[in-house]
XYZ file of C-alpha atoms in Angstrom:
583
model
C 0.000 0.000 0.000
C 2.852 2.382 0.861
C 4.457 1.693 -2.520
C 1.149 2.423 -4.227
C 0.868 5.746 -2.389
C 4.434 6.650 -3.308
C 3.777 5.809 -6.952
C 0.562 7.829 -6.949
C 2.278 10.780 -5.282
C 5.130 10.622 -7.787
C 2.691 10.580 -10.727
C 0.718 13.502 -9.289
C 3.877 15.569 -8.952
C 4.822 14.756 -12.540
C 1.401 15.691 -13.909
C 1.210 18.852 -11.863
C 4.442 20.077 -13.419
C 2.850 20.147 -16.891
C 0.517 23.105 -17.391
C -1.204 24.387 -20.545
C 1.481 27.062 -20.803
C 4.136 24.346 -20.769
C 2.325 22.489 -23.563
C 2.509 25.609 -25.706
C 6.273 25.814 -25.154
C 6.997 22.237 -26.250
C 9.092 22.404 -29.395
C 9.553 20.118 -32.353
C 13.020 19.348 -30.972
C 11.381 18.182 -27.720
C 9.176 15.792 -29.668
C 12.151 14.168 -31.376
C 13.918 13.406 -28.085
C 10.963 12.377 -25.896
C 9.463 8.933 -26.664
C 5.976 9.717 -25.336
C 5.616 12.876 -27.416
C 7.259 11.203 -30.400
C 4.841 8.264 -30.402
C 1.862 10.616 -30.095
C 3.063 12.838 -32.924
C 3.721 9.752 -35.077
C 0.157 8.606 -34.423
C -1.213 12.046 -35.322
C 0.770 12.114 -38.561
C -0.336 8.597 -39.425
C -3.976 9.632 -39.098
C -3.222 12.566 -41.393
C -1.286 10.507 -43.955
C 1.975 12.329 -43.242
C 3.965 9.871 -41.157
C 6.683 9.417 -43.786
C 7.828 13.032 -43.288
C 8.814 12.386 -39.679
C 10.471 9.073 -40.541
C 12.540 10.861 -43.189
C 13.791 13.463 -40.683
C 14.723 10.688 -38.248
C 16.571 8.854 -41.024
C 18.558 11.965 -41.975
C 19.433 12.523 -38.318
C 20.738 8.963 -38.209
C 22.821 9.678 -41.319
C 24.444 12.641 -39.543
C 25.691 10.266 -36.850
C 26.671 7.396 -39.136
C 30.149 5.914 -38.782
C 32.987 7.362 -40.845
C 33.175 4.272 -43.046
C 32.304 5.417 -46.596
C 30.409 2.207 -47.348
C 28.155 2.673 -44.292
C 27.462 6.285 -45.264
C 26.701 5.308 -48.847
C 24.398 2.462 -47.777
C 22.455 4.723 -45.406
C 22.143 7.448 -48.051
C 20.826 5.063 -50.701
C 18.510 3.420 -48.196
C 16.949 6.836 -47.572
C 16.692 7.474 -51.312
C 15.075 4.103 -52.056
C 12.648 4.423 -49.132
C 11.558 8.056 -49.418
C 12.561 9.799 -52.645
C 12.758 7.336 -55.522
C 9.512 7.306 -57.543
C 7.354 4.427 -56.345
C 9.312 4.011 -53.091
C 7.478 2.536 -50.057
C 7.266 5.873 -48.182
C 7.530 8.265 -51.112
C 7.557 11.935 -50.119
C 5.578 14.579 -51.953
C 8.536 16.935 -52.480
C 9.868 18.995 -55.373
C 13.504 17.912 -54.996
C 13.405 14.351 -56.373
C 15.190 15.126 -59.624
C 17.777 17.247 -57.821
C 18.597 14.385 -55.439
C 18.898 11.922 -58.322
C 21.289 14.215 -60.182
C 23.449 14.725 -57.083
C 23.634 10.974 -56.531
C 24.690 10.446 -60.142
C 27.432 13.052 -59.743
C 28.817 11.077 -56.779
C 28.707 7.744 -58.592
C 32.487 7.283 -58.694
C 33.339 9.317 -55.604
C 34.063 8.278 -52.035
C 31.004 9.694 -50.285
C 31.673 11.488 -47.012
C 29.070 12.224 -44.370
C 28.993 15.891 -45.424
C 28.459 14.855 -49.055
C 25.545 12.627 -48.079
C 23.859 15.266 -45.929
C 24.304 17.847 -48.699
C 22.512 15.570 -51.178
C 19.433 15.610 -48.941
C 19.707 19.149 -47.576
C 17.041 20.864 -49.706
C 14.687 17.915 -49.311
C 15.162 18.065 -45.552
C 14.333 21.787 -45.450
C 11.166 21.256 -47.479
C 10.074 18.359 -45.274
C 10.808 20.317 -42.079
C 8.646 23.187 -43.299
C 5.742 20.785 -43.824
C 6.315 19.127 -40.457
C 6.316 22.413 -38.567
C 2.873 23.158 -39.986
C 1.653 19.739 -38.842
C 3.308 20.215 -35.468
C 1.501 23.517 -34.896
C -1.783 21.734 -35.578
C -0.790 18.838 -33.299
C -0.091 21.119 -30.317
C -3.718 22.205 -30.314
C -5.086 18.673 -29.998
C -6.183 16.738 -26.916
C -3.639 14.079 -27.907
C -0.816 16.589 -27.418
C -2.226 17.613 -24.041
C -2.536 14.039 -22.766
C 0.899 12.992 -24.030
C 2.416 16.096 -22.425
C 0.953 14.963 -19.106
C 2.520 11.533 -19.537
C 5.840 12.860 -20.806
C 8.877 12.826 -18.532
C 10.545 15.584 -20.515
C 10.704 17.883 -17.499
C 11.162 15.184 -14.867
C 14.363 15.878 -12.946
C 15.962 14.068 -9.994
C 15.239 15.238 -6.481
C 18.099 16.649 -4.425
C 18.406 13.340 -2.557
C 18.573 11.100 -5.629
C 21.764 9.922 -7.296
C 21.788 10.490 -11.039
C 22.594 7.443 -13.164
C 23.047 8.091 -16.882
C 23.054 5.039 -19.155
C 24.214 5.475 -22.746
C 22.870 2.658 -24.895
C 19.598 0.763 -24.725
C 20.815 -2.740 -25.573
C 21.081 -5.720 -23.242
C 23.454 -4.141 -20.719
C 21.610 -0.824 -20.634
C 18.240 -2.528 -20.341
C 19.461 -4.666 -17.437
C 21.040 -1.807 -15.466
C 17.978 0.400 -15.963
C 15.563 -2.405 -15.053
C 17.370 -2.977 -11.746
C 18.073 0.617 -10.677
C 15.026 2.511 -11.961
C 12.600 1.029 -9.380
C 14.920 2.126 -6.537
C 14.001 5.530 -5.158
C 17.689 6.180 -4.393
C 18.384 6.636 -8.111
C 17.152 8.743 -10.985
C 17.908 6.880 -14.208
C 18.298 8.645 -17.553
C 18.581 6.258 -20.488
C 20.035 7.767 -23.666
C 19.595 5.818 -26.883
C 19.296 6.544 -30.587
C 16.296 4.185 -30.677
C 12.947 4.498 -28.950
C 12.887 0.809 -28.028
C 14.903 -2.142 -26.817
C 15.456 -4.642 -29.630
C 15.846 -8.347 -28.921
C 18.596 -9.031 -31.466
C 18.854 -12.841 -30.961
C 15.503 -13.059 -32.752
C 16.551 -11.074 -35.844
C 17.394 -14.092 -38.021
C 14.036 -15.701 -37.310
C 12.249 -12.396 -37.879
C 13.614 -11.794 -41.367
C 13.512 -15.407 -42.589
C 10.302 -16.603 -40.926
C 8.341 -13.442 -40.051
C 5.081 -15.374 -39.855
C 6.413 -17.374 -36.879
C 8.069 -14.496 -35.049
C 6.780 -12.143 -32.400
C 7.663 -8.476 -32.117
C 11.352 -7.891 -31.467
C 10.903 -4.651 -29.555
C 9.476 -3.134 -26.414
C 9.718 0.558 -25.635
C 12.332 1.885 -23.231
C 9.565 3.582 -21.263
C 8.056 0.181 -20.457
C 10.879 -0.380 -17.967
C 12.222 3.140 -17.272
C 9.130 4.262 -15.393
C 10.523 6.586 -12.728
C 13.455 8.148 -14.564
C 13.351 9.303 -18.165
C 14.364 8.275 -21.666
C 16.132 10.628 -24.068
C 16.215 9.746 -27.756
C 19.418 11.036 -29.266
C 23.149 10.645 -29.731
C 25.546 11.226 -26.836
C 28.529 13.035 -28.325
C 30.778 14.083 -25.440
C 31.734 13.522 -21.798
C 32.832 16.708 -20.064
C 33.007 18.734 -16.822
C 35.526 16.438 -15.127
C 33.472 13.422 -16.240
C 30.349 14.635 -14.466
C 28.253 15.505 -17.528
C 27.372 14.120 -20.920
C 26.359 16.080 -24.001
C 23.384 14.752 -25.956
C 21.353 16.558 -28.619
C 23.529 19.625 -27.872
C 22.265 19.632 -24.274
C 24.200 18.776 -21.115
C 22.969 16.132 -18.658
C 24.754 15.772 -15.304
C 25.407 12.455 -13.582
C 26.818 10.806 -10.473
C 27.316 7.472 -12.248
C 27.787 6.839 -15.953
C 27.230 3.490 -17.680
C 28.628 3.089 -21.197
C 26.995 0.297 -23.179
C 26.953 1.627 -26.725
C 27.603 -1.787 -28.280
C 28.780 -2.525 -31.782
C 27.403 -1.863 -35.233
C 27.623 -3.888 -38.411
C 27.917 -3.234 -42.110
C 24.301 -4.358 -42.460
C 20.887 -3.779 -40.928
C 20.907 -6.799 -38.585
C 21.730 -4.255 -35.892
C 20.150 -0.863 -36.260
C 20.121 2.638 -34.798
C 16.805 3.566 -36.422
C 15.050 5.982 -34.068
C 11.602 4.810 -35.057
C 10.282 1.291 -34.578
C 8.185 1.823 -37.696
C 11.182 2.652 -39.894
C 13.102 -0.292 -38.448
C 10.175 -2.658 -38.950
C 9.692 -1.450 -42.520
C 13.337 -2.202 -43.287
C 13.169 -5.687 -41.743
C 10.067 -6.408 -43.803
C 11.891 -5.324 -46.949
C 14.831 -7.636 -46.174
C 12.346 -10.423 -45.471
C 10.539 -9.850 -48.794
C 13.828 -9.716 -50.689
C 14.918 -13.045 -49.188
C 11.541 -14.656 -49.883
C 11.677 -13.612 -53.544
C 15.382 -14.265 -54.130
C 16.718 -17.031 -56.328
C 20.268 -16.524 -55.058
C 21.499 -15.180 -51.713
C 25.099 -14.189 -50.937
C 26.023 -14.076 -47.244
C 29.378 -12.499 -46.419
C 30.753 -13.723 -43.090
C 30.685 -17.293 -41.737
C 30.426 -16.467 -38.057
C 27.452 -17.662 -36.051
C 25.060 -15.043 -37.469
C 26.091 -15.766 -41.058
C 25.814 -19.530 -40.567
C 22.407 -19.261 -38.904
C 21.181 -17.010 -41.717
C 22.392 -19.475 -44.343
C 20.801 -22.430 -42.556
C 17.487 -20.666 -41.952
C 17.169 -19.505 -45.573
C 17.955 -22.961 -46.951
C 15.556 -24.659 -44.531
C 12.785 -22.234 -45.496
C 13.632 -22.749 -49.165
C 13.414 -26.529 -48.905
C 10.171 -26.349 -46.926
C 8.544 -24.129 -49.565
C 10.190 -25.983 -52.487
C 11.718 -22.777 -53.877
C 15.302 -24.124 -53.925
C 16.976 -20.779 -53.245
C 20.725 -20.958 -53.798
C 22.710 -19.772 -50.763
C 26.412 -18.909 -51.029
C 28.295 -18.387 -47.748
C 31.624 -16.554 -48.138
C 34.349 -15.983 -45.558
C 37.955 -14.813 -45.731
C 39.046 -17.422 -43.154
C 39.652 -21.117 -43.715
C 36.813 -22.379 -41.485
C 33.267 -21.539 -40.535
C 32.627 -20.513 -36.909
C 36.338 -19.850 -36.411
C 35.990 -19.215 -32.643
C 34.284 -22.554 -32.007
C 36.066 -25.798 -31.022
C 37.254 -27.932 -33.944
C 34.597 -30.605 -33.413
C 31.827 -28.011 -33.517
C 33.248 -26.397 -36.654
C 33.220 -29.720 -38.476
C 29.652 -30.483 -37.425
C 28.518 -27.029 -38.520
C 30.273 -27.318 -41.886
C 28.737 -30.738 -42.510
C 25.286 -29.519 -41.464
C 25.403 -26.558 -43.855
C 26.701 -28.635 -46.770
C 23.936 -31.202 -46.221
C 21.400 -28.380 -46.381
C 22.808 -27.378 -49.750
C 24.705 -24.239 -48.713
C 27.593 -23.437 -51.068
C 30.492 -22.576 -48.711
C 33.370 -20.543 -50.183
C 36.273 -20.131 -47.738
C 39.511 -18.147 -48.052
C 37.523 -15.732 -50.198
C 37.856 -12.066 -49.352
C 35.510 -9.529 -50.893
C 38.124 -7.126 -52.230
C 36.037 -4.547 -54.054
C 32.509 -3.399 -54.675
C 31.945 -2.029 -58.150
C 28.857 -0.317 -59.507
C 27.509 1.292 -62.612
C 24.167 2.855 -63.429
C 22.385 -0.480 -63.740
C 24.216 -2.866 -61.425
C 26.398 -3.330 -58.368
C 28.791 -6.242 -58.009
C 30.929 -7.747 -55.253
C 34.345 -9.009 -56.376
C 35.988 -11.928 -54.594
C 39.740 -12.464 -54.238
C 39.394 -15.711 -56.227
C 38.039 -13.834 -59.227
C 34.382 -14.657 -58.588
C 31.889 -11.874 -59.247
C 28.611 -11.645 -57.358
C 26.199 -9.333 -59.156
C 23.338 -7.610 -57.348
C 21.192 -8.486 -60.356
C 21.601 -12.149 -59.438
C 22.122 -12.104 -55.678
C 20.515 -10.635 -52.612
C 23.573 -9.678 -50.546
C 23.531 -9.917 -46.736
C 26.605 -8.750 -44.829
C 27.234 -10.574 -41.550
C 30.636 -9.025 -40.972
C 32.290 -5.639 -40.529
C 31.901 -5.100 -36.781
C 32.614 -1.580 -35.493
C 32.981 -0.824 -31.784
C 30.952 2.264 -30.849
C 33.403 4.029 -28.547
C 33.682 7.377 -30.331
C 32.322 9.166 -27.269
C 35.542 8.308 -25.398
C 37.788 8.873 -28.386
C 36.352 12.334 -29.067
C 35.725 13.429 -25.485
C 36.752 16.990 -24.622
C 37.072 16.131 -20.930
C 40.165 17.719 -19.364
C 41.460 14.375 -18.108
C 41.648 12.303 -21.286
C 39.279 9.362 -21.556
C 40.696 7.832 -24.728
C 43.465 6.299 -22.596
C 40.818 3.753 -21.588
C 40.719 2.351 -25.134
C 42.927 -0.517 -26.265
C 44.540 -0.686 -29.705
C 41.381 -2.242 -31.189
C 39.102 0.470 -29.831
C 37.588 -1.581 -26.995
C 37.120 -0.079 -23.526
C 39.606 -1.396 -20.987
C 37.720 -2.255 -17.812
C 38.544 -3.662 -14.395
C 37.016 -6.997 -13.281
C 34.367 -4.835 -11.571
C 33.501 -3.301 -14.991
C 34.677 0.147 -13.922
C 36.741 1.737 -16.677
C 40.529 1.535 -16.364
C 41.128 5.161 -15.450
C 43.299 6.536 -12.672
C 40.705 9.100 -11.622
C 37.163 8.005 -12.447
C 35.670 5.105 -10.501
C 32.100 6.220 -11.151
C 32.148 5.285 -14.849
C 31.268 1.727 -15.864
C 31.232 -0.055 -19.216
C 29.657 -3.342 -20.235
C 28.671 -5.461 -23.207
C 30.243 -5.607 -26.647
C 32.405 -2.480 -26.209
C 34.601 -3.853 -23.408
C 37.886 -5.744 -23.624
C 36.552 -8.485 -21.326
C 37.587 -11.895 -22.641
C 34.180 -13.412 -23.258
C 31.909 -14.619 -26.012
C 30.077 -11.427 -26.965
C 26.464 -12.492 -26.632
C 23.207 -11.137 -25.254
C 23.737 -13.342 -22.215
C 27.212 -11.906 -21.536
C 25.876 -8.351 -21.877
C 23.012 -9.093 -19.497
C 25.162 -10.508 -16.693
C 27.482 -7.510 -17.144
C 24.468 -5.287 -16.506
C 23.719 -7.125 -13.264
C 27.336 -6.651 -12.154
C 27.263 -2.916 -12.911
C 23.944 -2.329 -11.140
C 25.098 -4.211 -8.077
C 28.407 -2.351 -7.919
C 26.717 1.039 -8.188
C 24.622 0.031 -5.179
C 27.731 -1.094 -3.309
C 29.490 2.202 -3.963
C 26.424 3.982 -2.623
C 26.778 1.978 0.584
C 30.484 2.703 0.901
C 31.524 -0.838 -0.024
C 34.095 -2.151 -2.433
C 32.734 -3.172 -5.855
C 32.734 -6.857 -6.778
C 34.432 -8.587 -9.687
C 32.395 -10.658 -12.098
C 32.296 -14.271 -10.970
C 32.348 -13.462 -7.236
C 29.687 -13.408 -4.503
C 26.757 -14.389 -6.675
C 27.814 -12.540 -9.827
C 28.219 -14.801 -12.850
C 31.598 -14.947 -14.569
C 31.696 -13.848 -18.215
C 31.203 -16.818 -20.578
C 34.520 -17.589 -22.255
C 33.194 -20.272 -24.598
C 30.621 -19.992 -27.355
C 27.053 -20.647 -26.249
C 26.033 -23.560 -28.391
C 22.683 -24.062 -30.054
C 21.868 -27.502 -31.407
C 24.953 -29.620 -30.698
C 24.451 -31.981 -33.652
C 24.443 -28.929 -35.958
C 27.663 -27.486 -34.573
C 25.872 -24.879 -32.482
C 23.695 -23.585 -35.322
C 19.985 -23.227 -34.682
C 17.762 -22.924 -31.663
C 17.197 -25.784 -29.277
C 13.535 -26.194 -28.416
C 13.003 -26.185 -24.659
C 9.825 -27.180 -22.884
C 8.201 -24.941 -20.282
C 9.649 -27.018 -17.428
C 13.153 -26.757 -18.887
C 12.787 -22.999 -19.228
C 11.613 -22.687 -15.626
C 14.552 -24.793 -14.451
C 17.079 -23.248 -16.822
C 19.357 -22.295 -13.929
C 20.089 -26.018 -13.462
C 21.711 -26.348 -16.871
C 24.284 -23.782 -18.043
C 23.538 -24.486 -21.714
C 19.922 -23.447 -21.186
C 21.034 -20.117 -19.810
C 21.987 -18.874 -23.260
C 19.383 -16.218 -23.885
C 18.976 -17.283 -27.503
C 16.623 -19.972 -26.166
C 14.146 -17.350 -24.972
C 12.016 -14.888 -26.896
C 11.906 -11.207 -25.997
C 8.871 -11.529 -23.706
C 10.454 -14.330 -21.691
C 13.733 -12.414 -21.529
C 11.925 -9.312 -20.240
C 10.436 -11.378 -17.400
C 13.797 -12.966 -16.552
C 15.455 -9.583 -16.016
C 12.465 -8.040 -14.252
C 12.141 -11.002 -11.841
C 14.870 -10.558 -9.227
C 14.487 -14.093 -7.832
C 15.866 -15.864 -10.894
C 19.577 -16.647 -10.653
C 19.948 -17.224 -14.390
C 21.641 -13.828 -14.735
C 23.273 -13.528 -11.306
C 22.371 -12.084 -7.929
C 20.858 -8.631 -8.258
C 21.108 -6.058 -5.449
C 18.291 -5.473 -3.027
C 16.428 -2.220 -3.375
C 17.997 0.982 -2.071
C 15.584 3.621 -0.841
C 16.137 7.320 -1.249
C 18.592 8.884 1.165
C 16.665 9.570 4.349
C 17.559 12.691 6.265
C 17.034 12.631 10.039
C 16.403 15.846 11.888
C 17.822 16.194 15.392
C 15.685 18.630 17.372
C 17.020 20.420 20.443
C 15.235 22.940 22.707
C 16.766 26.390 22.475
C 15.219 29.533 23.948
C 11.719 28.040 23.775
C 12.144 27.326 20.049
C 13.340 24.440 17.926
C 16.096 24.511 15.347
C 17.593 21.853 13.113
C 21.277 21.418 13.861
C 22.328 18.593 11.572
C 21.244 16.229 8.827
C 22.926 12.948 8.118
C 22.523 10.021 5.793
C 20.855 6.891 6.977
C 23.381 4.243 7.993
C 24.205 1.590 5.382
C 22.472 -1.743 5.719
C 24.202 -5.086 6.127
C 26.685 -6.637 3.693
C 24.225 -9.310 2.642
C 21.829 -6.824 1.079
C 24.082 -5.989 -1.863
């Protein structure tokens, strides 16, 4: 009952802070960074047949923050063109700049396209779209939908003076886990910063694009688990002010603890930074349609993702009697090169028996294009034409640690990066820095020797959340693998053993409930996103390690003394820490 009262009181305070005058001051920029307002504005535009304008602006914003790799920039630019500007495109815009964009793209046909080049191609289109959107936004602000979403928005929700500010950059598995554990604790105010509006369950991507009819939704919104803090949609670009603030969307957010979990990106759309779930879903549907209609599929990269893609496409092909040809190419001499030899052989045999054409020691050395075709050239002399093949890239991993590399903080933070760009961390997952013990990093961006999986990122999140609580109680942080924290997995998490780890083992309900009894069941690839959500939210499951007990807000005791027939407060002090067993 007390918790219910606290929740009700908290909601009342939040609602009371939003007045009609505040609604009138909400800007278009506010809408883009606040998920509640963004979803409402998307809904309004959808009802008015204008949703594609907002999706275009979000896509261009993503382009501005694309990696420096020319191929990534080019792919993002052409994806925008084919989705929004090309005549007959799925979300074709009603703009006057279509011919201009086409001519600019043709002029860059043989050039190395920089980010500035790409943005310039779309600049006039962006200005025209923004003008239309501002008209729609003015209309939206006068609706009851805008008023109700403003009441629900946490745009102006700030921490109380007694709360510790936890900023989490990245809404993947580590970020989701840390936020899920700390947000319910009144001691903390959690701000989650992510380029996306939702958490995406990436282990289900292969199933989603190959067998969409069997798959559930891959996403749930960040606000479904960050209920007391707030979510900011945007790109964190800098850490500054003696590592006490982060810059996002050209605004500064202060913190007491910072959690870096920005993950990795790929040279494909299997991982995405699309702000909108709708834009992301539309792209996955396009990939799915392309695969379903393809006669030939080229998959570059024979790691686990590439092998699972190849197997799933061939299995679907055989089941539907389409006989799609699948070519799996890798520059190394074996598939699944990180797996044990026995598993590699089983995987290779499994793929060959399915009819996958495996080409090893083949490096894609160049990508050529002309007006009518694009081709991938292999080091063996093979040519893979886009006219013949649907090309899926399951390689080209980039570690997203630019925020440390480009930080303007006085005490350099790039010293925490190793020569491959990974963040060097202590066993406690605090960054290796002589000065800053309040910054943590987890997941794919760290130099921890582990198999980089959703499971590894999740148990890292548990470790970080628990250590933040321990620091709050004046205790030493714990290393992974100690006192109830699970050690990082150093071996690949296998799927179906007879298939060399490829595929998804089917577990019964009893096996899923008792998954903590069998380490191989703990691999999160055996669970869908709804089951995973429950695992992290339920503190009693030990599948992901021992989570900390809840920390209440700092209580301040007042000592009252009589003095000249009046009372004065002499001192406030923090409540004493609880016992060691609680964290």
